[in-house]
Coordinates of C-alpha atoms in Angstrom, one line a residue:
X172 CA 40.2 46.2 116.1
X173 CA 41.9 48.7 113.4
X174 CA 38.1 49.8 112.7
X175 CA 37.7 50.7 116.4
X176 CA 41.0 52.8 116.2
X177 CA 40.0 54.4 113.3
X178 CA 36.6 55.1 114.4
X179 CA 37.8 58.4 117.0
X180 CA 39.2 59.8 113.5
X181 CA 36.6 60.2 111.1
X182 CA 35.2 63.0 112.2
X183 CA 37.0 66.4 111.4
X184 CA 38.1 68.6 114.2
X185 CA 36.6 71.8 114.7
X186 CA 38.3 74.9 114.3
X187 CA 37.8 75.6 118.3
X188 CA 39.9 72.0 118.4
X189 CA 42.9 72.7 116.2
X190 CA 44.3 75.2 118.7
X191 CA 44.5 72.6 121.2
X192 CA 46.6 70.6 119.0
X193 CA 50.0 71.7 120.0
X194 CA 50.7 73.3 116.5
X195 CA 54.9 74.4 116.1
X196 CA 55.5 78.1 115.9
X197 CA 55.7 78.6 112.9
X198 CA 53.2 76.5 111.7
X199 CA 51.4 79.7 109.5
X200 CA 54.7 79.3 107.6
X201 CA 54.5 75.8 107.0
X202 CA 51.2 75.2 105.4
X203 CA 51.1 73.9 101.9
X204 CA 49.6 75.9 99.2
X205 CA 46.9 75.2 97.3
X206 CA 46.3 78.0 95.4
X207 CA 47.5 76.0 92.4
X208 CA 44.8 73.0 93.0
X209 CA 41.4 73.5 90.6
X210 CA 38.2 71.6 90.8
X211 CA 37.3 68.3 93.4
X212 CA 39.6 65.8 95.4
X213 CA 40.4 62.7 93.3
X214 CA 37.4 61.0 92.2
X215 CA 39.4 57.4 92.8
X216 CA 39.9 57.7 96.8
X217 CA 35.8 57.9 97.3
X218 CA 33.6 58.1 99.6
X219 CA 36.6 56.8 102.5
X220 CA 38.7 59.7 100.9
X221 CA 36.2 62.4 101.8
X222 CA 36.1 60.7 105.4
X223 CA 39.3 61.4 106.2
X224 CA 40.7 64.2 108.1
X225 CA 43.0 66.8 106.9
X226 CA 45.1 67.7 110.0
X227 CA 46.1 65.1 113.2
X228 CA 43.7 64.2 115.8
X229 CA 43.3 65.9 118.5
X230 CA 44.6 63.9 120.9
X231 CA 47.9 65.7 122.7
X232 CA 49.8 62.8 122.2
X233 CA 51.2 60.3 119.8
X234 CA 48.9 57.5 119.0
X235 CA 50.1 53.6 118.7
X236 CA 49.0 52.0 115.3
X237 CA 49.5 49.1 113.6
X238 CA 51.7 47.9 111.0
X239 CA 50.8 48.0 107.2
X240 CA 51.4 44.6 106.9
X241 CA 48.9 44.0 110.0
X242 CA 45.7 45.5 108.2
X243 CA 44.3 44.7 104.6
X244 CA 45.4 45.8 101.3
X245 CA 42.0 48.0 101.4
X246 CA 42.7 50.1 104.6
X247 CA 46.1 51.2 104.3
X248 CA 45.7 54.2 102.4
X249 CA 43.5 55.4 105.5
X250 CA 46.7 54.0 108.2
X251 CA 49.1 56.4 105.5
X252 CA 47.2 58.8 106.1
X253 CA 47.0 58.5 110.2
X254 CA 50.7 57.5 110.4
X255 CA 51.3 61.0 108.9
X256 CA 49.3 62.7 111.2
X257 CA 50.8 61.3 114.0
X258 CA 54.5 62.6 112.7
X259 CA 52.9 65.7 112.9
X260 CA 53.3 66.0 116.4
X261 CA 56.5 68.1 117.1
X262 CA 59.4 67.0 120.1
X263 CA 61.8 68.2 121.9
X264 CA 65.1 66.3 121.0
X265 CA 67.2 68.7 122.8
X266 CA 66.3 66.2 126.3
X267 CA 66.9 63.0 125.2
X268 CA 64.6 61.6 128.7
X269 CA 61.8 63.6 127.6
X270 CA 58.8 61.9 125.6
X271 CA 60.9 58.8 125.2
X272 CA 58.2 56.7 124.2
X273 CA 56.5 59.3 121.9
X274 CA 59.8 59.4 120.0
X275 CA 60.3 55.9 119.8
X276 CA 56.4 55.7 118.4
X277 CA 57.2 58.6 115.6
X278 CA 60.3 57.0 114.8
X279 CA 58.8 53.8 114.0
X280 CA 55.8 55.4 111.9
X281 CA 58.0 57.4 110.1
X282 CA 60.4 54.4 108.9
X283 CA 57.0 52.5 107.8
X284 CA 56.2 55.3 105.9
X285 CA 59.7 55.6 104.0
X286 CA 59.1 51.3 103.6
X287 CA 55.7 52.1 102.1
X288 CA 56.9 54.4 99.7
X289 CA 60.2 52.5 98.8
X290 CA 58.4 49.1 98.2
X291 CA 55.7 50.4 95.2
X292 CA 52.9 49.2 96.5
X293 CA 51.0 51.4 94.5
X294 CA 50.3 55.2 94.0
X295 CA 48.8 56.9 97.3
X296 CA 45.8 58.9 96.9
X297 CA 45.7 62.8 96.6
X298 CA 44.5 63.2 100.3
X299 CA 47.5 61.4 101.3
X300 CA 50.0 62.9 99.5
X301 CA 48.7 66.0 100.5
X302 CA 48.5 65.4 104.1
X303 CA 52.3 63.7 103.9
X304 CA 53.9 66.9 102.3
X305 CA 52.5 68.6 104.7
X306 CA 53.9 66.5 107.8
X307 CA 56.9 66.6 106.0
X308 CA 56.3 70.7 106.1
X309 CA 55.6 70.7 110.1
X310 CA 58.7 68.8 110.6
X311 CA 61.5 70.3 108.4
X312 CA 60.3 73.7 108.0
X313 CA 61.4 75.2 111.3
X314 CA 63.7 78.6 112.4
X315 CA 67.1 77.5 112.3
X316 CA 68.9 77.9 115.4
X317 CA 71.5 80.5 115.5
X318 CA 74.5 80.1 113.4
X319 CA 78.0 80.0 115.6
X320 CA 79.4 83.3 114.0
X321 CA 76.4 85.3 115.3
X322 CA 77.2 84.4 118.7
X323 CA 80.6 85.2 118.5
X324 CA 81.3 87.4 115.6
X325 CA 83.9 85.8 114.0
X326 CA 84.7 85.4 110.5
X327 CA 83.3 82.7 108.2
X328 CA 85.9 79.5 108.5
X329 CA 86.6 76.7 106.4
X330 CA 84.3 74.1 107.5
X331 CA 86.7 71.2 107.7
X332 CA 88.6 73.4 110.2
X333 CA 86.3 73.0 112.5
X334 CA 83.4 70.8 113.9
X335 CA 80.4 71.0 112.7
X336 CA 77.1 72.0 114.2
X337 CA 74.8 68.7 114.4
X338 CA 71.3 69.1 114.9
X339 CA 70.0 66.8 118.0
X340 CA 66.7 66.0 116.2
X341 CA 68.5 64.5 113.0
X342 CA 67.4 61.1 113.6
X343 CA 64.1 62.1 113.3
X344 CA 64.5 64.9 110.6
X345 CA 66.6 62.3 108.2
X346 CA 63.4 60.0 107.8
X347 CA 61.1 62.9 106.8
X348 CA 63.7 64.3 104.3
X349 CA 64.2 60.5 103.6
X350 CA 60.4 59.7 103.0
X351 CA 60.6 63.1 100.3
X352 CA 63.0 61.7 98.4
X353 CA 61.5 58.4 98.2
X354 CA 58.7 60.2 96.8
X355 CA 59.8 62.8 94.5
X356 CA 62.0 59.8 92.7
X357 CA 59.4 57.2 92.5
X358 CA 57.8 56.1 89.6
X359 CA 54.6 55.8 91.2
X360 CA 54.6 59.6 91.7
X361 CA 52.7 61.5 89.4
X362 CA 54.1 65.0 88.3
X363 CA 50.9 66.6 87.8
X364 CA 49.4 65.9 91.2
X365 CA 52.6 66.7 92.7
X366 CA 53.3 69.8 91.9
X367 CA 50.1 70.5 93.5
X368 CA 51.7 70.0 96.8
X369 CA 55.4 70.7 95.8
X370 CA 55.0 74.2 94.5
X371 CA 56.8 77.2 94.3
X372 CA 56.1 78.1 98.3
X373 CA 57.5 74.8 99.0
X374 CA 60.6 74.8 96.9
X375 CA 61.6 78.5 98.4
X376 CA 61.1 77.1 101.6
X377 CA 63.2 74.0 100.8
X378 CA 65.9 76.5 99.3
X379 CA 65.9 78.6 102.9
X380 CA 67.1 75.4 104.6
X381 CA 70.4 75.1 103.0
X382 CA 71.8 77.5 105.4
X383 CA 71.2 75.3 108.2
X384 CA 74.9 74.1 109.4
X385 CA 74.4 70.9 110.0
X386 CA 76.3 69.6 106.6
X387 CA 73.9 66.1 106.8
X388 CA 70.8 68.2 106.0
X389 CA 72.4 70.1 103.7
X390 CA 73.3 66.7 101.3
X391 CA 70.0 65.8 101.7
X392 CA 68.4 68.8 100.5
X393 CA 70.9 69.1 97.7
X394 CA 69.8 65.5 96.5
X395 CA 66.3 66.2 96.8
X396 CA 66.3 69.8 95.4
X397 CA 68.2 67.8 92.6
X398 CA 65.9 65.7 92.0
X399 CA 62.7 68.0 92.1
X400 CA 64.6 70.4 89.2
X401 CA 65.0 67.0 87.3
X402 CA 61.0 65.6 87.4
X403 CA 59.1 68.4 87.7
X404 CA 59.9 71.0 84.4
X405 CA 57.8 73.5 85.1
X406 CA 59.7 74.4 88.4
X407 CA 63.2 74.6 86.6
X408 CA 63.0 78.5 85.7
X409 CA 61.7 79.4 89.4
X410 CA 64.5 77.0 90.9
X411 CA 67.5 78.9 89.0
X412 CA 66.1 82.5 89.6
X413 CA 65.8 81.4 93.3
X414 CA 69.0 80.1 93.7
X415 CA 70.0 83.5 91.9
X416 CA 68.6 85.6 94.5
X417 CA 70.5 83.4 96.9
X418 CA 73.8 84.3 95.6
X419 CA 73.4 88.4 95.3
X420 CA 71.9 88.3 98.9
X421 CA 74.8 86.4 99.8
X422 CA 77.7 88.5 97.7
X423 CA 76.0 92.3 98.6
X424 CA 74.7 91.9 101.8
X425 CA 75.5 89.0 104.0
X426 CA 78.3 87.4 102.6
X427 CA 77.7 84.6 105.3
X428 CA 75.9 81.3 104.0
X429 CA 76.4 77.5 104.9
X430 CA 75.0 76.6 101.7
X431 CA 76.8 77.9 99.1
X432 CA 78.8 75.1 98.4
X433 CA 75.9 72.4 97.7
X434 CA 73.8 75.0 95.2
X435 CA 77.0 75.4 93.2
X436 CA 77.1 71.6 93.0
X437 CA 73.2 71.3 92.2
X438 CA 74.1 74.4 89.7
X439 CA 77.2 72.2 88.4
X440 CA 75.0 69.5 86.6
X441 CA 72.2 71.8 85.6
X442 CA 74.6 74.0 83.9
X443 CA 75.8 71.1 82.4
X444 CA 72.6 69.9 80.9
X445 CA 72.0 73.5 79.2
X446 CA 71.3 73.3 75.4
X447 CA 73.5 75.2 72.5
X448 CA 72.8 77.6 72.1
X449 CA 73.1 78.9 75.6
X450 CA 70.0 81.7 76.4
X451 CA 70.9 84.7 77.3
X452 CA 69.6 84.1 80.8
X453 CA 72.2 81.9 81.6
X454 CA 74.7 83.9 80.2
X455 CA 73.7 87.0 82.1
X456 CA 73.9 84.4 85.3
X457 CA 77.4 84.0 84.6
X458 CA 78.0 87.5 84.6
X459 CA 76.3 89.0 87.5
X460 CA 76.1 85.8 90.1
X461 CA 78.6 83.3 89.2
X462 CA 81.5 85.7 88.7
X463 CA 81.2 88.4 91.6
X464 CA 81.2 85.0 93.9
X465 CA 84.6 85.1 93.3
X466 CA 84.4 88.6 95.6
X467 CA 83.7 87.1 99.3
X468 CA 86.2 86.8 101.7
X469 CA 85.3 83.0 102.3
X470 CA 85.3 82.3 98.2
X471 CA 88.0 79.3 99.3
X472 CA 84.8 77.2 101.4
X473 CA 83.3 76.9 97.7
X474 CA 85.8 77.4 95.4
X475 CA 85.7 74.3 93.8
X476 CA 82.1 73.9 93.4
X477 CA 82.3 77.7 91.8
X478 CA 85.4 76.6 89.9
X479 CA 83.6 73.7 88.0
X480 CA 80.7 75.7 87.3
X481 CA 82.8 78.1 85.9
X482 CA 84.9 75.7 83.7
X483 CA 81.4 74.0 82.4
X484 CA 80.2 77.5 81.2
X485 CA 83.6 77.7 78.9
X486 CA 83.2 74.2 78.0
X487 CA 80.0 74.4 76.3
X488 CA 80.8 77.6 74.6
X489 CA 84.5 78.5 74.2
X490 CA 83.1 82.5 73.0
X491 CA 82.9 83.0 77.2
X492 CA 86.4 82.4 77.5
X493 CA 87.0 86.3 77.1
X494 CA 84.0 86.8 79.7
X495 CA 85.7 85.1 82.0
X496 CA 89.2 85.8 82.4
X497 CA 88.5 89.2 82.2
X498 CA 85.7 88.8 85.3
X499 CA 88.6 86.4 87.1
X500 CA 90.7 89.7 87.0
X501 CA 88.4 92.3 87.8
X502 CA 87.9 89.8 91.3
X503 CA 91.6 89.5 91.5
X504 CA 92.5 89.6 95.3
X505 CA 94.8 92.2 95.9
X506 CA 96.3 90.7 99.5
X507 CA 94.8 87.4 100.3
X508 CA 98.0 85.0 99.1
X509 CA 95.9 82.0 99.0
X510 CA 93.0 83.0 97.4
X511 CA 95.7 84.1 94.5
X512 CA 97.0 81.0 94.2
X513 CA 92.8 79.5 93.8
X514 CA 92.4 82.2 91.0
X515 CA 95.4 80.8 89.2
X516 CA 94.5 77.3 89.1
X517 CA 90.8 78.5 88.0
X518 CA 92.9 80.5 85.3
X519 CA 94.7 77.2 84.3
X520 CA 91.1 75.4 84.2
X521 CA 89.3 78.3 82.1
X522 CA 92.7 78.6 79.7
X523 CA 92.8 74.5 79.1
X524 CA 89.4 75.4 77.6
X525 CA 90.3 78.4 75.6
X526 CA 90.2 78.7 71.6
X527 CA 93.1 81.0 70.5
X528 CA 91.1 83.9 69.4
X529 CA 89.3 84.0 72.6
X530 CA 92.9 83.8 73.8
X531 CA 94.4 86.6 71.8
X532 CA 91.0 89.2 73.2
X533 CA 92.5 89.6 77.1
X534 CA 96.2 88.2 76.7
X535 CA 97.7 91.8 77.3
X536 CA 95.6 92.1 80.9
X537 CA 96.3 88.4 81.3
X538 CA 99.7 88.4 81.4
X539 CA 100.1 91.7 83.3
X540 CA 98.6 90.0 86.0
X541 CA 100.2 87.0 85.3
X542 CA 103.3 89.0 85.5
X543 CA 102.5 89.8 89.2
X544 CA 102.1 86.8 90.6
X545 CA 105.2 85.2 88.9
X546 CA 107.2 88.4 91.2
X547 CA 105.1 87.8 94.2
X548 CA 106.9 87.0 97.6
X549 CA 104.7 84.7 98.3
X550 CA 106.7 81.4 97.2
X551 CA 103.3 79.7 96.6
X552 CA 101.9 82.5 94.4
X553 CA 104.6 82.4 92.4
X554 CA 105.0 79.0 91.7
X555 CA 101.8 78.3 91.2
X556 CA 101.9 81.0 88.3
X557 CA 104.6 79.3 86.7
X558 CA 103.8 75.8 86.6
X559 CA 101.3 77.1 84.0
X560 CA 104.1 76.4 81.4
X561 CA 103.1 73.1 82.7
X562 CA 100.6 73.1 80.2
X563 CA 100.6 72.0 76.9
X564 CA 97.6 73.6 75.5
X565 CA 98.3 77.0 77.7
X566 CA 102.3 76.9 75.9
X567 CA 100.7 76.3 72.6
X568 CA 98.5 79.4 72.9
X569 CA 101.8 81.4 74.3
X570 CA 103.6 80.2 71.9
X571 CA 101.3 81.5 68.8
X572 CA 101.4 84.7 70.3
X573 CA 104.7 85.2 71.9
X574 CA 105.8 88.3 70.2
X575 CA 103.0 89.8 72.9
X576 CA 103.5 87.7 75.7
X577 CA 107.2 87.8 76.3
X578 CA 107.9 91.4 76.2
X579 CA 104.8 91.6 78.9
X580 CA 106.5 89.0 81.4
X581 CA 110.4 89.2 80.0
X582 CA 111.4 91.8 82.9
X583 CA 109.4 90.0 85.8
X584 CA 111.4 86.5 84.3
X585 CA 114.5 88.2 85.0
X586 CA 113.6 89.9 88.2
X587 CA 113.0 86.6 89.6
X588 CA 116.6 85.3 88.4
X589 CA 118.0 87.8 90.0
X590 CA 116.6 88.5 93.6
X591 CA 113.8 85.9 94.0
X592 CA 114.3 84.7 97.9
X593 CA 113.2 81.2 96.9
X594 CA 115.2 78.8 95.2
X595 CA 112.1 76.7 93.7
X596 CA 111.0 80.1 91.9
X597 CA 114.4 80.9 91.0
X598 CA 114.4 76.9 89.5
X599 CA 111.3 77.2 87.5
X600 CA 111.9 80.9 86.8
X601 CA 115.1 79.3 84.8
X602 CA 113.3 76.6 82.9
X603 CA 110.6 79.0 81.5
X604 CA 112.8 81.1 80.5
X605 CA 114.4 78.9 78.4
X606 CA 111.6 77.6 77.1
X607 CA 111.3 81.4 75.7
X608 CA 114.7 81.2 74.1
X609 CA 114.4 77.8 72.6
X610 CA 110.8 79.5 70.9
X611 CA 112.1 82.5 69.2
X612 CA 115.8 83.0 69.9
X613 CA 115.6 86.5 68.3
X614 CA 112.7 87.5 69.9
X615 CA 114.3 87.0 73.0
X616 CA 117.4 89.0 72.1
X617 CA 115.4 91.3 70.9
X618 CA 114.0 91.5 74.7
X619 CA 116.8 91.5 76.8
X620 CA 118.1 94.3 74.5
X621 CA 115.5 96.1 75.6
X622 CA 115.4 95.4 78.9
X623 CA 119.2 96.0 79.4
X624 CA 118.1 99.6 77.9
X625 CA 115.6 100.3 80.4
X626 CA 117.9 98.8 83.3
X627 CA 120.4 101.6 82.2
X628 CA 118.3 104.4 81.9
X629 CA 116.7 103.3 85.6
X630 CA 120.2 103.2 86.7
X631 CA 121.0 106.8 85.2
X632 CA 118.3 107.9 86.3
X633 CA 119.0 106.8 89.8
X634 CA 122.5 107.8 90.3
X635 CA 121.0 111.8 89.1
X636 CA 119.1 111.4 91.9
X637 CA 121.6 110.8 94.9
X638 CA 124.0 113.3 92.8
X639 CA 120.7 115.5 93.2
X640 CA 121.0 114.5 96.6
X641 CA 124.3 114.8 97.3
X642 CA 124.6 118.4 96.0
X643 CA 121.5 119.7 98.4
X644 CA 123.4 118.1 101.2
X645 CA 126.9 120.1 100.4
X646 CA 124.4 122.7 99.6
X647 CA 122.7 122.6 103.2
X648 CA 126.6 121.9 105.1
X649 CA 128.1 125.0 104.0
X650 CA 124.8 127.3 105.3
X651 CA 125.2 124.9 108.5
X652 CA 127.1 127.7 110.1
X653 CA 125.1 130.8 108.9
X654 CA 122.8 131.7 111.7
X655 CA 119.3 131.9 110.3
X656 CA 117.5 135.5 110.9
X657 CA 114.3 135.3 113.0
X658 CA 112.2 138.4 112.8
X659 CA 109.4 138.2 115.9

């Protein structure tokens, strides 16, 4: 019976046929390539191998074939292979009372397929590897429906603000992306055939998806783009530089991307894995992509991704602590109160990691910003710069160098004491500032003397100016009744 299915399918379709195939739109965009492949198929899938055709039947619809457990050992490598070509046929999900039975049939071949590869059973021959990366292509690597703010023009919003955009085909599309992660992680896969299939086309292609909204697709992708930097090497250079280009499209141009978040996380462990010394490639990422994504309006959607990439750069070599802060500032927000108080608790990240000689290289602009915040209206802003006397290893590194630091913050300490609207800053403003005194005593007289100097010269200075003022007006009262001469 399985040989009398089979038997329409040996024969290839002819070119004339594949346009009657119902190919997607963009299915130029979605072929695999090959370019990479040298010399004859496997010679281990034989004679049956070279039987076997490369793209679905042509049939306009989706064929019923048995299970893998319903035909020999011998003849499932040829049902792989038509199982994939029947997922190959494309849907319309957006009706759910169209092609019911069609969906239900594609559903089913689909989850045997992920079964097939999960179990081990063995390694699949080239030809069907080849023809499943390329029904995985048909079906993932699609035009992404519009994304909400092109519609309506409105800003880009934290994403747990609002509901997400779900893609009605996602039953469907979570398989495929399911059966190419079962087979990029199994041991059965071989790296060398692989990459054959998943190449540098497919992994850019992989990387355009990640701006689809629908947040499932994006975890899977993350996973599986994961796991592709992790087995196959010779991609790793091509992945990062992509990703690269992501980000500068993203900070100069767009500034609108769903998928910032989940690179930053894949970017997170690889940065992690880097070797000492750290290349100079990585270092010039740093520079020119990790730090101007602190520049985007929407920097609080991925701000903690970016933060613990950030904090892993410093980690594994303590020179870039300079590098850093002094990038943190140049990106400082100037109005945007809550993006302030992210920056700070990066700073508090970054500064936990921070040797003191790094420490000692951008204290002076440190502090003046520092400074700033601690006078900022904002209540939050504020507090959130002063619980970083919270910190142990951040009060160490003030401590070695307070004769620098306290006559940098001492008059926005005392500011605060004195007209600060909010009684938590006005608490905390208190405790750091004894903290001062109990460090240096001296040094601290030493400061208010000075301050109290330059409080009354300001005050001298200010009371000439309303005399000043105060003379033109006498000055103006008594020519109040002298009748000014018009010439016309």
């Amino acid at each position: 019976m399985f040989k009398r299915i089979m038997k329409g399918g040996q024969k290839k379709p002819s070119k004339s046929d594949l346009h009657d195939l119902n190919p997607p739109p963009n299915a130029a965009n979605v072929t695999v390539n090959h370019a990479s492949r040298g010399g004859p198929a496997n010679s281990t899938t034989g004679a049956t191998a070279a039987a076997i055709p490369s793209l679905p039947p042509p049939s306009g619809s989706v064929e019923t074939l048995p299970l893998f457990r319903d035909v020999p050992i011998s003849e499932r490598q040829i049902l792989f292979l038509r199982k994939c070509q029947n997922c190959c046929h494309l849907l319309d999900f957006t009706d759910t009372l169209k092609s019911v039975r069609e969906k239900e049939i594609k559903r089913q071949n689909l989850m045997e397929l992920v079964d097939f590869i999960q179990s081990g059973s063995g390694k699949i021959s080239e030809n069907c590897q080849e023809e499943m990366i390329r029904m995985i292509s048909v079906n993932i690597f699609r035009c992404l429906p519009p994304a909400s703010h092109e519609n309506t023009g409105q800003e880009a919003t934290d994403p747990e603000e609002e509901e997400p955009c779900l893609d009605p085909a996602w039953p469907h599309l979570q398989l495929v992306y399911e059966l190419l992660l079962r087979y990029v992680v199994s041991s059965d896969t071989d790296t060398k055939v692989a990459k054959r299939y998943i190449d540098h086309s497919f992994v850019l292609k992989l990387l355009d998806l990640f701006d689809s909204e629908d947040p499932r697709e994006r975890e899977y992708l993350k996973t599986i783009l994961h796991r592709i930097y992790g087995k196959f090497m010779v991609h790793r250079p091509f992945i990062r530089k992509a990703i690269n280009n992501i980000f500068f499209r993203f900070i100069y141009e767009t500034e609108r991307h769903s998928g910032i978040g989940e690179l930053l996380e894949i970017l997170g462990s690889i940065i992690n894995g880097f070797a000492l010394p750290m290349k100079e490639e990585h270092k010039l990422f740093l520079v020119r992509a990790l730090l101007p994504l602190h520049k985007p309006k929407a920097v609080a959607i991925y701000h903690q991704q970016l933060s613990y990439c950030i904090s892993q750069f410093v980690e594994k070599d303590f020179k870039l602590a300079d590098t850093v802060i002094r990038g943190l500032l140049k990106y400082w927000p100037v109005t945007n109160c809550q993006k302030e108080v992210l920056f700070i608790g990066e700073l508090e990240e970054v500064l936990e990691a921070t040797q003191a000689a790094e420490f000692q290289r951008c204290m002076v602009p440190l502090f003046r910003q520092i400074a700033r915040c601690l006078n900022s209206s904002h209540f939050q802003v504020a507090e959130r710069a002063l619980f970083l006397w919270n910190n142990e290893h951040i009060v160490s590194l003030i401590a070695q160098n307070r004769t620098v630091v306290l006559p940098i913050i001492f008059e926005a300490l005392e500011k605060n004491i004195k007209s600060h609207w909010n009684q938590a800053v006005n608490g905390l403003t208190v405790n750091v500032r004894k903290m001062f005194l109990e460090m240096d005593a001296e040094l601290f007289e030493e400061c208010q003397r000075q301050y109290e100097e330059k409080e009354a010269k300001a005050k001298e200075v200010e009371e000439q100016r309303e005399l000043n003022w105060k003379l033109l007006a006498e000055a103006a009262a008594q020519n109040n009744g002298v009748e000014d001469m018009v010439t016309v």
